[in-house]
């Protein structure tokens, strides 16, 4: 754990990151067919699983988006193996859902699946907003949009990664 290196006055900067989107497959159907308490339970289970896994790999949770999560690696703290950490976290999250499949299925009232998209690229990262309004630590850039599109196009239960990320892994192996 690194401390005292990040503050609300930290400058927005451009840096390389991995963006990870994770989405619950068919969440609209879950919301429409379950009670508010059941929806709360399944979303809470999902959020807890995401937080436990992502934080284990030092992946920053940017935001929960209802039935999904946007996470960033290599910010605010840099890691040489940030690409590997992101992939391991995505696989670990899938494994966590599978290990707890019965609990997730029961809470969702149907088979519970997630899909993920991971992209590698540069983004402007930091605290956006002003002192008189809301400050939010986030990343802005095409890498975020790409990760979201990859997630949308991933088959249920799968992780779709951008070819540039695969190329980076191949480079690191040689």
PDB file of N, CA and C in Angstrom, residues 44-108:
ATOM      1  N   UNK A  44     -25.488  -6.375  -4.700  1.00  0.00           N
ATOM      2  CA  UNK A  44     -24.543  -6.304  -3.582  1.00  0.00           C
ATOM      3  C   UNK A  44     -23.542  -7.454  -3.630  1.00  0.00           C
ATOM      4  N   UNK A  45     -23.998  -8.660  -3.948  1.00  0.00           N
ATOM      5  CA  UNK A  45     -23.088  -9.793  -4.100  1.00  0.00           C
ATOM      6  C   UNK A  45     -22.065  -9.518  -5.193  1.00  0.00           C
ATOM      7  N   UNK A  46     -22.544  -8.995  -6.321  1.00  0.00           N
ATOM      8  CA  UNK A  46     -21.668  -8.670  -7.446  1.00  0.00           C
ATOM      9  C   UNK A  46     -20.647  -7.601  -7.060  1.00  0.00           C
ATOM     10  N   UNK A  47     -21.119  -6.532  -6.420  1.00  0.00           N
ATOM     11  CA  UNK A  47     -20.221  -5.450  -6.022  1.00  0.00           C
ATOM     12  C   UNK A  47     -19.174  -5.935  -5.027  1.00  0.00           C
ATOM     13  N   UNK A  48     -19.582  -6.750  -4.069  1.00  0.00           N
ATOM     14  CA  UNK A  48     -18.632  -7.291  -3.090  1.00  0.00           C
ATOM     15  C   UNK A  48     -17.590  -8.171  -3.767  1.00  0.00           C
ATOM     16  N   UNK A  49     -18.034  -9.025  -4.684  1.00  0.00           N
ATOM     17  CA  UNK A  49     -17.093  -9.896  -5.392  1.00  0.00           C
ATOM     18  C   UNK A  49     -16.101  -9.051  -6.192  1.00  0.00           C
ATOM     19  N   UNK A  50     -16.611  -8.041  -6.904  1.00  0.00           N
ATOM     20  CA  UNK A  50     -15.736  -7.157  -7.691  1.00  0.00           C
ATOM     21  C   UNK A  50     -14.725  -6.453  -6.792  1.00  0.00           C
ATOM     22  N   UNK A  51     -15.199  -5.858  -5.728  1.00  0.00           N
ATOM     23  CA  UNK A  51     -14.304  -5.107  -4.844  1.00  0.00           C
ATOM     24  C   UNK A  51     -13.233  -6.014  -4.263  1.00  0.00           C
ATOM     25  N   UNK A  52     -13.623  -7.181  -3.769  1.00  0.00           N
ATOM     26  CA  UNK A  52     -12.649  -8.095  -3.164  1.00  0.00           C
ATOM     27  C   UNK A  52     -11.589  -8.529  -4.157  1.00  0.00           C
ATOM     28  N   UNK A  53     -11.994  -8.876  -5.364  1.00  0.00           N
ATOM     29  CA  UNK A  53     -11.040  -9.356  -6.357  1.00  0.00           C
ATOM     30  C   UNK A  53     -10.186  -8.216  -6.898  1.00  0.00           C
ATOM     31  N   UNK A  54     -10.807  -7.145  -7.324  1.00  0.00           N
ATOM     32  CA  UNK A  54     -10.052  -6.056  -7.955  1.00  0.00           C
ATOM     33  C   UNK A  54      -9.043  -5.433  -7.001  1.00  0.00           C
ATOM     34  N   UNK A  55      -9.440  -5.208  -5.790  1.00  0.00           N
ATOM     35  CA  UNK A  55      -8.523  -4.598  -4.835  1.00  0.00           C
ATOM     36  C   UNK A  55      -7.365  -5.531  -4.488  1.00  0.00           C
ATOM     37  N   UNK A  56      -7.596  -6.828  -4.548  1.00  0.00           N
ATOM     38  CA  UNK A  56      -6.524  -7.800  -4.310  1.00  0.00           C
ATOM     39  C   UNK A  56      -5.383  -7.635  -5.323  1.00  0.00           C
ATOM     40  N   UNK A  57      -5.727  -7.171  -6.521  1.00  0.00           N
ATOM     41  CA  UNK A  57      -4.730  -6.973  -7.581  1.00  0.00           C
ATOM     42  C   UNK A  57      -4.332  -5.509  -7.759  1.00  0.00           C
ATOM     43  N   UNK A  58      -4.701  -4.660  -6.799  1.00  0.00           N
ATOM     44  CA  UNK A  58      -4.411  -3.230  -6.843  1.00  0.00           C
ATOM     45  C   UNK A  58      -5.031  -2.558  -8.068  1.00  0.00           C
ATOM     46  N   UNK A  59      -6.218  -3.008  -8.430  1.00  0.00           N
ATOM     47  CA  UNK A  59      -6.968  -2.406  -9.527  1.00  0.00           C
ATOM     48  C   UNK A  59      -7.888  -1.355  -8.903  1.00  0.00           C
ATOM     49  N   UNK A  60      -7.872  -0.147  -9.461  1.00  0.00           N
ATOM     50  CA  UNK A  60      -8.687   0.948  -8.941  1.00  0.00           C
ATOM     51  C   UNK A  60     -10.114   0.840  -9.474  1.00  0.00           C
ATOM     52  N   UNK A  61     -11.072   0.833  -8.577  1.00  0.00           N
ATOM     53  CA  UNK A  61     -12.477   0.840  -8.991  1.00  0.00           C
ATOM     54  C   UNK A  61     -12.854   2.288  -9.258  1.00  0.00           C
ATOM     55  N   UNK A  62     -13.075   2.594 -10.527  1.00  0.00           N
ATOM     56  CA  UNK A  62     -13.470   3.952 -10.913  1.00  0.00           C
ATOM     57  C   UNK A  62     -14.903   4.190 -10.469  1.00  0.00           C
ATOM     58  N   UNK A  63     -15.795   3.296 -10.896  1.00  0.00           N
ATOM     59  CA  UNK A  63     -17.198   3.456 -10.506  1.00  0.00           C
ATOM     60  C   UNK A  63     -17.984   2.187 -10.753  1.00  0.00           C
ATOM     61  N   UNK A  64     -19.020   2.012  -9.963  1.00  0.00           N
ATOM     62  CA  UNK A  64     -20.024   0.997 -10.235  1.00  0.00           C
ATOM     63  C   UNK A  64     -21.109   1.686 -11.038  1.00  0.00           C
ATOM     64  N   UNK A  65     -21.545   1.035 -12.094  1.00  0.00           N
ATOM     65  CA  UNK A  65     -22.509   1.619 -13.025  1.00  0.00           C
ATOM     66  C   UNK A  65     -23.800   0.810 -12.988  1.00  0.00           C
ATOM     67  N   UNK A  66     -24.430   0.719 -11.828  1.00  0.00           N
ATOM     68  CA  UNK A  66     -25.636  -0.084 -11.698  1.00  0.00           C
ATOM     69  C   UNK A  66     -25.299  -1.550 -11.755  1.00  0.00           C
ATOM     70  N   UNK A  67     -25.324  -2.118 -12.970  1.00  0.00           N
ATOM     71  CA  UNK A  67     -25.068  -3.545 -13.144  1.00  0.00           C
ATOM     72  C   UNK A  67     -23.671  -3.827 -13.667  1.00  0.00           C
ATOM     73  N   UNK A  68     -22.793  -2.864 -13.585  1.00  0.00           N
ATOM     74  CA  UNK A  68     -21.443  -3.048 -14.103  1.00  0.00           C
ATOM     75  C   UNK A  68     -20.430  -2.287 -13.286  1.00  0.00           C
ATOM     76  N   UNK A  69     -19.169  -2.489 -13.662  1.00  0.00           N
ATOM     77  CA  UNK A  69     -18.085  -1.798 -12.972  1.00  0.00           C
ATOM     78  C   UNK A  69     -17.046  -1.380 -14.005  1.00  0.00           C
ATOM     79  N   UNK A  70     -16.492  -0.203 -13.800  1.00  0.00           N
ATOM     80  CA  UNK A  70     -15.350   0.281 -14.562  1.00  0.00           C
ATOM     81  C   UNK A  70     -14.177   0.327 -13.607  1.00  0.00           C
ATOM     82  N   UNK A  71     -13.097  -0.343 -13.988  1.00  0.00           N
ATOM     83  CA  UNK A  71     -11.899  -0.382 -13.148  1.00  0.00           C
ATOM     84  C   UNK A  71     -10.680  -0.032 -13.992  1.00  0.00           C
ATOM     85  N   UNK A  72      -9.656   0.494 -13.332  1.00  0.00           N
ATOM     86  CA  UNK A  72      -8.451   0.978 -14.002  1.00  0.00           C
ATOM     87  C   UNK A  72      -7.226   0.388 -13.326  1.00  0.00           C
ATOM     88  N   UNK A  73      -6.249   0.013 -14.138  1.00  0.00           N
ATOM     89  CA  UNK A  73      -4.991  -0.422 -13.537  1.00  0.00           C
ATOM     90  C   UNK A  73      -3.861   0.472 -14.020  1.00  0.00           C
ATOM     91  N   UNK A  74      -2.850   0.553 -13.202  1.00  0.00           N
ATOM     92  CA  UNK A  74      -1.666   1.389 -13.386  1.00  0.00           C
ATOM     93  C   UNK A  74      -1.891   2.820 -12.920  1.00  0.00           C
ATOM     94  N   UNK A  75      -3.004   3.065 -12.292  1.00  0.00           N
ATOM     95  CA  UNK A  75      -3.290   4.357 -11.668  1.00  0.00           C
ATOM     96  C   UNK A  75      -4.098   4.120 -10.396  1.00  0.00           C
ATOM     97  N   UNK A  76      -3.946   4.890  -9.374  1.00  0.00           N
ATOM     98  CA  UNK A  76      -3.017   5.998  -9.279  1.00  0.00           C
ATOM     99  C   UNK A  76      -1.582   5.549  -9.046  1.00  0.00           C
ATOM    100  N   UNK A  77      -1.383   4.266  -8.756  1.00  0.00           N
ATOM    101  CA  UNK A  77      -0.038   3.778  -8.500  1.00  0.00           C
ATOM    102  C   UNK A  77       0.407   2.898  -9.650  1.00  0.00           C
ATOM    103  N   UNK A  78       1.652   3.037 -10.020  1.00  0.00           N
ATOM    104  CA  UNK A  78       2.219   2.329 -11.176  1.00  0.00           C
ATOM    105  C   UNK A  78       2.747   0.954 -10.767  1.00  0.00           C
ATOM    106  N   UNK A  79       2.509  -0.008 -11.662  1.00  0.00           N
ATOM    107  CA  UNK A  79       3.023  -1.363 -11.491  1.00  0.00           C
ATOM    108  C   UNK A  79       3.546  -1.827 -12.842  1.00  0.00           C
ATOM    109  N   UNK A  80       4.745  -2.387 -12.866  1.00  0.00           N
ATOM    110  CA  UNK A  80       5.305  -2.897 -14.113  1.00  0.00           C
ATOM    111  C   UNK A  80       4.431  -3.978 -14.728  1.00  0.00           C
ATOM    112  N   UNK A  81       3.771  -4.746 -13.897  1.00  0.00           N
ATOM    113  CA  UNK A  81       2.957  -5.862 -14.367  1.00  0.00           C
ATOM    114  C   UNK A  81       1.454  -5.535 -14.383  1.00  0.00           C
ATOM    115  N   UNK A  82       1.115  -4.267 -14.630  1.00  0.00           N
ATOM    116  CA  UNK A  82      -0.292  -3.861 -14.553  1.00  0.00           C
ATOM    117  C   UNK A  82      -1.177  -4.588 -15.566  1.00  0.00           C
ATOM    118  N   UNK A  83      -0.645  -4.935 -16.732  1.00  0.00           N
ATOM    119  CA  UNK A  83      -1.434  -5.666 -17.728  1.00  0.00           C
ATOM    120  C   UNK A  83      -1.760  -7.064 -17.190  1.00  0.00           C
ATOM    121  N   UNK A  84      -0.760  -7.743 -16.676  1.00  0.00           N
ATOM    122  CA  UNK A  84      -0.959  -9.072 -16.114  1.00  0.00           C
ATOM    123  C   UNK A  84      -1.912  -9.028 -14.931  1.00  0.00           C
ATOM    124  N   UNK A  85      -1.772  -8.020 -14.079  1.00  0.00           N
ATOM    125  CA  UNK A  85      -2.663  -7.886 -12.921  1.00  0.00           C
ATOM    126  C   UNK A  85      -4.116  -7.758 -13.367  1.00  0.00           C
ATOM    127  N   UNK A  86      -4.345  -6.988 -14.422  1.00  0.00           N
ATOM    128  CA  UNK A  86      -5.709  -6.783 -14.908  1.00  0.00           C
ATOM    129  C   UNK A  86      -6.297  -8.080 -15.433  1.00  0.00           C
ATOM    130  N   UNK A  87      -5.516  -8.805 -16.219  1.00  0.00           N
ATOM    131  CA  UNK A  87      -5.996 -10.096 -16.735  1.00  0.00           C
ATOM    132  C   UNK A  87      -6.260 -11.086 -15.608  1.00  0.00           C
ATOM    133  N   UNK A  88      -5.336 -11.170 -14.655  1.00  0.00           N
ATOM    134  CA  UNK A  88      -5.522 -12.082 -13.530  1.00  0.00           C
ATOM    135  C   UNK A  88      -6.777 -11.719 -12.739  1.00  0.00           C
ATOM    136  N   UNK A  89      -6.998 -10.433 -12.547  1.00  0.00           N
ATOM    137  CA  UNK A  89      -8.189  -9.999 -11.811  1.00  0.00           C
ATOM    138  C   UNK A  89      -9.462 -10.384 -12.561  1.00  0.00           C
ATOM    139  N   UNK A  90      -9.476 -10.192 -13.869  1.00  0.00           N
ATOM    140  CA  UNK A  90     -10.663 -10.547 -14.659  1.00  0.00           C
ATOM    141  C   UNK A  90     -10.935 -12.047 -14.588  1.00  0.00           C
ATOM    142  N   UNK A  91      -9.884 -12.863 -14.720  1.00  0.00           N
ATOM    143  CA  UNK A  91     -10.055 -14.311 -14.617  1.00  0.00           C
ATOM    144  C   UNK A  91     -10.475 -14.719 -13.209  1.00  0.00           C
ATOM    145  N   UNK A  92      -9.889 -14.088 -12.205  1.00  0.00           N
ATOM    146  CA  UNK A  92     -10.229 -14.396 -10.817  1.00  0.00           C
ATOM    147  C   UNK A  92     -11.691 -14.032 -10.522  1.00  0.00           C
ATOM    148  N   UNK A  93     -12.162 -12.928 -11.080  1.00  0.00           N
ATOM    149  CA  UNK A  93     -13.559 -12.537 -10.876  1.00  0.00           C
ATOM    150  C   UNK A  93     -14.489 -13.572 -11.512  1.00  0.00           C
ATOM    151  N   UNK A  94     -14.160 -14.020 -12.728  1.00  0.00           N
ATOM    152  CA  UNK A  94     -14.968 -15.073 -13.359  1.00  0.00           C
ATOM    153  C   UNK A  94     -14.985 -16.329 -12.471  1.00  0.00           C
ATOM    154  N   UNK A  95     -13.815 -16.708 -11.959  1.00  0.00           N
ATOM    155  CA  UNK A  95     -13.711 -17.897 -11.108  1.00  0.00           C
ATOM    156  C   UNK A  95     -14.519 -17.730  -9.820  1.00  0.00           C
ATOM    157  N   UNK A  96     -14.509 -16.531  -9.264  1.00  0.00           N
ATOM    158  CA  UNK A  96     -15.279 -16.256  -8.046  1.00  0.00           C
ATOM    159  C   UNK A  96     -16.769 -16.445  -8.293  1.00  0.00           C
ATOM    160  N   UNK A  97     -17.255 -15.939  -9.418  1.00  0.00           N
ATOM    161  CA  UNK A  97     -18.677 -16.100  -9.759  1.00  0.00           C
ATOM    162  C   UNK A  97     -18.995 -17.598  -9.905  1.00  0.00           C
ATOM    163  N   UNK A  98     -18.133 -18.330 -10.605  1.00  0.00           N
ATOM    164  CA  UNK A  98     -18.359 -19.760 -10.821  1.00  0.00           C
ATOM    165  C   UNK A  98     -18.347 -20.516  -9.493  1.00  0.00           C
ATOM    166  N   UNK A  99     -17.404 -20.189  -8.612  1.00  0.00           N
ATOM    167  CA  UNK A  99     -17.336 -20.845  -7.295  1.00  0.00           C
ATOM    168  C   UNK A  99     -18.604 -20.606  -6.484  1.00  0.00           C
ATOM    169  N   UNK A 100     -19.200 -19.445  -6.675  1.00  0.00           N
ATOM    170  CA  UNK A 100     -20.393 -19.075  -5.904  1.00  0.00           C
ATOM    171  C   UNK A 100     -21.644 -19.072  -6.790  1.00  0.00           C
ATOM    172  N   UNK A 101     -21.604 -19.860  -7.884  1.00  0.00           N
ATOM    173  CA  UNK A 101     -22.661 -19.843  -8.889  1.00  0.00           C
ATOM    174  C   UNK A 101     -24.049 -20.066  -8.301  1.00  0.00           C
ATOM    175  N   UNK A 102     -24.167 -21.035  -7.431  1.00  0.00           N
ATOM    176  CA  UNK A 102     -25.482 -21.343  -6.855  1.00  0.00           C
ATOM    177  C   UNK A 102     -26.047 -20.133  -6.098  1.00  0.00           C
ATOM    178  N   UNK A 103     -25.206 -19.490  -5.319  1.00  0.00           N
ATOM    179  CA  UNK A 103     -25.632 -18.311  -4.554  1.00  0.00           C
ATOM    180  C   UNK A 103     -26.041 -17.169  -5.490  1.00  0.00           C
ATOM    181  N   UNK A 104     -25.245 -16.925  -6.539  1.00  0.00           N
ATOM    182  CA  UNK A 104     -25.579 -15.872  -7.495  1.00  0.00           C
ATOM    183  C   UNK A 104     -26.850 -16.205  -8.272  1.00  0.00           C
ATOM    184  N   UNK A 105     -26.980 -17.444  -8.726  1.00  0.00           N
ATOM    185  CA  UNK A 105     -28.167 -17.849  -9.485  1.00  0.00           C
ATOM    186  C   UNK A 105     -29.431 -17.701  -8.643  1.00  0.00           C
ATOM    187  N   UNK A 106     -29.351 -18.137  -7.398  1.00  0.00           N
ATOM    188  CA  UNK A 106     -30.513 -18.052  -6.505  1.00  0.00           C
ATOM    189  C   UNK A 106     -30.911 -16.597  -6.282  1.00  0.00           C
ATOM    190  N   UNK A 107     -29.945 -15.735  -6.071  1.00  0.00           N
ATOM    191  CA  UNK A 107     -30.241 -14.315  -5.842  1.00  0.00           C
ATOM    192  C   UNK A 107     -30.806 -13.656  -7.089  1.00  0.00           C
ATOM    193  N   UNK A 108     -30.301 -14.057  -8.270  1.00  0.00           N
ATOM    194  CA  UNK A 108     -30.755 -13.453  -9.524  1.00  0.00           C
ATOM    195  C   UNK A 108     -32.073 -14.055 -10.008  1.00  0.00           C
TER     196      UNK A 108
END
